[in-house]
CSV table of C-alpha atoms in Angstrom, one decimal:
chain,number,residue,atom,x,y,z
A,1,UNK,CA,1.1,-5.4,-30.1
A,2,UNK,CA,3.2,-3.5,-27.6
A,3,UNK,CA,2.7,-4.1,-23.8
A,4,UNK,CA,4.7,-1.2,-23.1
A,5,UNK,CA,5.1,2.6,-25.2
A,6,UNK,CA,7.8,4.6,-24.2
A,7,UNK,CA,8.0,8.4,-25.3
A,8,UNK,CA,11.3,10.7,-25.8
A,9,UNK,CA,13.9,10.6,-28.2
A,10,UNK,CA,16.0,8.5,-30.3
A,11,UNK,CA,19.5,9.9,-31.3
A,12,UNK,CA,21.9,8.9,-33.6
A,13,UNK,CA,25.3,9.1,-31.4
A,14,UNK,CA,29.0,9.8,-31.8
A,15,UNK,CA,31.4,8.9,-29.0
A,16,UNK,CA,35.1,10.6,-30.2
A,17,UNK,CA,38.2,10.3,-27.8
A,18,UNK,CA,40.7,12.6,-28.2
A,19,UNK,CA,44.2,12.5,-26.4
A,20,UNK,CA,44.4,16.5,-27.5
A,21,UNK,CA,42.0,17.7,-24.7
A,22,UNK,CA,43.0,19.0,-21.7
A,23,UNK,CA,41.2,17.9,-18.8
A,24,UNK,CA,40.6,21.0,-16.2
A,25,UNK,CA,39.7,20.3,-12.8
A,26,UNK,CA,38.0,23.5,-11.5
A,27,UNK,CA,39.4,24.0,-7.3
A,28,UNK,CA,35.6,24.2,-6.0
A,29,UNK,CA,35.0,20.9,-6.5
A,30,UNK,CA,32.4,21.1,-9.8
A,31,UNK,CA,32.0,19.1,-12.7
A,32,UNK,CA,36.0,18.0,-14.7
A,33,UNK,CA,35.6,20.2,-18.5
A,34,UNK,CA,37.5,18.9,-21.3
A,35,UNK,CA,39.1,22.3,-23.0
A,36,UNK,CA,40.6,22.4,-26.5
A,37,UNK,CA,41.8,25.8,-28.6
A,38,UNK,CA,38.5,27.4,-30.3
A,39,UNK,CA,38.2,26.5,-33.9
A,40,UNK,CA,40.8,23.9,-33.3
A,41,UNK,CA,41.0,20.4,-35.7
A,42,UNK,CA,40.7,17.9,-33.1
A,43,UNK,CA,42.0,14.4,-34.1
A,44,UNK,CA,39.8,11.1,-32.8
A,45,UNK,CA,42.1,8.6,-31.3
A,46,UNK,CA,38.7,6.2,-31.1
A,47,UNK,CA,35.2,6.6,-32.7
A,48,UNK,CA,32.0,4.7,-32.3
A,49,UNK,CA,28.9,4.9,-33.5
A,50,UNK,CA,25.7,4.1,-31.6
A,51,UNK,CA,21.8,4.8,-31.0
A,52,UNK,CA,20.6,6.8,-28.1
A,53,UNK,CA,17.9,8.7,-26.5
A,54,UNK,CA,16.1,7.6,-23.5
A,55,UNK,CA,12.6,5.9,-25.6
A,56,UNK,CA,14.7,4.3,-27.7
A,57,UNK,CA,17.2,3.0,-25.2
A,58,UNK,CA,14.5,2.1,-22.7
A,59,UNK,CA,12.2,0.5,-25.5
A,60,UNK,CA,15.4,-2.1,-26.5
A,61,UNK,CA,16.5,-2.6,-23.4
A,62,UNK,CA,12.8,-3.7,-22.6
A,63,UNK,CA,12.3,-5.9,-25.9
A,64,UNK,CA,15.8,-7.7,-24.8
A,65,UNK,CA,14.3,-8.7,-21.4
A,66,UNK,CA,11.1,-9.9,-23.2
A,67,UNK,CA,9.1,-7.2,-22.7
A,68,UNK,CA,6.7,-6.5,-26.3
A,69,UNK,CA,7.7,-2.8,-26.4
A,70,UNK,CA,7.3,0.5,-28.7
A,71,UNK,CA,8.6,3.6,-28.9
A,72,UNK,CA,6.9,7.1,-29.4
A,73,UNK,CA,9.2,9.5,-30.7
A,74,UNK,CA,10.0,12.2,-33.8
A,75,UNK,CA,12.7,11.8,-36.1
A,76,UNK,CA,13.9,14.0,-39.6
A,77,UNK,CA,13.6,12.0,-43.0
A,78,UNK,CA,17.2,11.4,-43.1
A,79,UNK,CA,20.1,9.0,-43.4
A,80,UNK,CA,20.1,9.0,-39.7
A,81,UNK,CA,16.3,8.1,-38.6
A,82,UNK,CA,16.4,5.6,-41.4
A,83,UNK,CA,19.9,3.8,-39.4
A,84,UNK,CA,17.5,4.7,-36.3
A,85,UNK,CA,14.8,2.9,-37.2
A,86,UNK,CA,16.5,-0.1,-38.5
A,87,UNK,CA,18.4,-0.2,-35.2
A,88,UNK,CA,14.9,-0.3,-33.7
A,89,UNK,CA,13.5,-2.7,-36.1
A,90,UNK,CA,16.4,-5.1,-35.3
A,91,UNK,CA,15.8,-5.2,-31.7
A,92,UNK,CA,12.2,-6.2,-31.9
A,93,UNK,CA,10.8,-2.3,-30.8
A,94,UNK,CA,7.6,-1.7,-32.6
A,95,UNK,CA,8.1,1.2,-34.6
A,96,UNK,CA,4.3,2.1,-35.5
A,97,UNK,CA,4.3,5.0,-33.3
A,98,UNK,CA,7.4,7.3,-35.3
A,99,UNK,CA,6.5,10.3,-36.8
A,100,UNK,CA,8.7,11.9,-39.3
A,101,UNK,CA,9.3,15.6,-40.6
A,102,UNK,CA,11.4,15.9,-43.9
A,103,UNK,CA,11.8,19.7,-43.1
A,104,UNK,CA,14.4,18.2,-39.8
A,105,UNK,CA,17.2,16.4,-39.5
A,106,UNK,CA,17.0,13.7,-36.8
A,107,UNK,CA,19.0,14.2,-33.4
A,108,UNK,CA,22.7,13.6,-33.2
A,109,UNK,CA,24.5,13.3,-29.9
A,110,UNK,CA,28.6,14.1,-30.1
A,111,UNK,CA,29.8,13.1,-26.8
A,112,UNK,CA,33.7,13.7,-26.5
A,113,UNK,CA,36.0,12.2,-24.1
A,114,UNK,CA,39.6,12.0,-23.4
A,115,UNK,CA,39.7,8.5,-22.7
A,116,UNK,CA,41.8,9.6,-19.1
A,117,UNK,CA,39.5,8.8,-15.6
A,118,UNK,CA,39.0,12.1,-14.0
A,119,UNK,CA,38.9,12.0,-10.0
């Protein structure tokens, strides 16, 4: 039994860097864009593969401190809930509380980087 249900998502996640973005640095001071040519093949210097979403993260990061924990959250009967929930199952999250729809694909985050620290 869970002390603690946490409710959100769970992603499947792809962290690509790429030395063929360019990093612009807008003059008013807002957030650093990474730019590339539209319809462009961008090469990954470095990928990894990972699980996200704040349930899931929060629910693993509680069972690793001890705390029984489950996560409420909605994943597509895929390839990628199924590497989700065995993710989940291997850090000691109680699992009871996904749903599935075979009519979705789960969530997939791409977050892409140049691997250069922007100030």
């Amino acid at each position: 039994m869970s002390k603690v249900c946490v409710i959100g998502s769970a992603t499947w996640d792809a962290l690509l860097t790429t030395n063929q973005a360019k990093v612009l640095k807008p003059k008013n001071g807002s957030v650093a864009m990474l730019a590339f040519s539209y319809g462009a093949k961008i090469d990954a210097a470095s990928t990894v593969y990972t699980f996200g979403g704040g349930a899931a993260n929060v629910s693993v990061g509680l069972s690793r401190l001890g705390v029984p924990s489950g996560v409420r959250t909605h994943l597509g009967a895929d390839w990628r809930g199924k590497e989700i929930i065995s993710h989940l199952k291997k850090e000691g999250v109680n699992i009871k509380g996904i749903t599935f729809d075979p009519k979705r694909h789960s969530a997939m985050a791409l977050i892409v980087t140049s691997g250069a620290a922007v100030e």
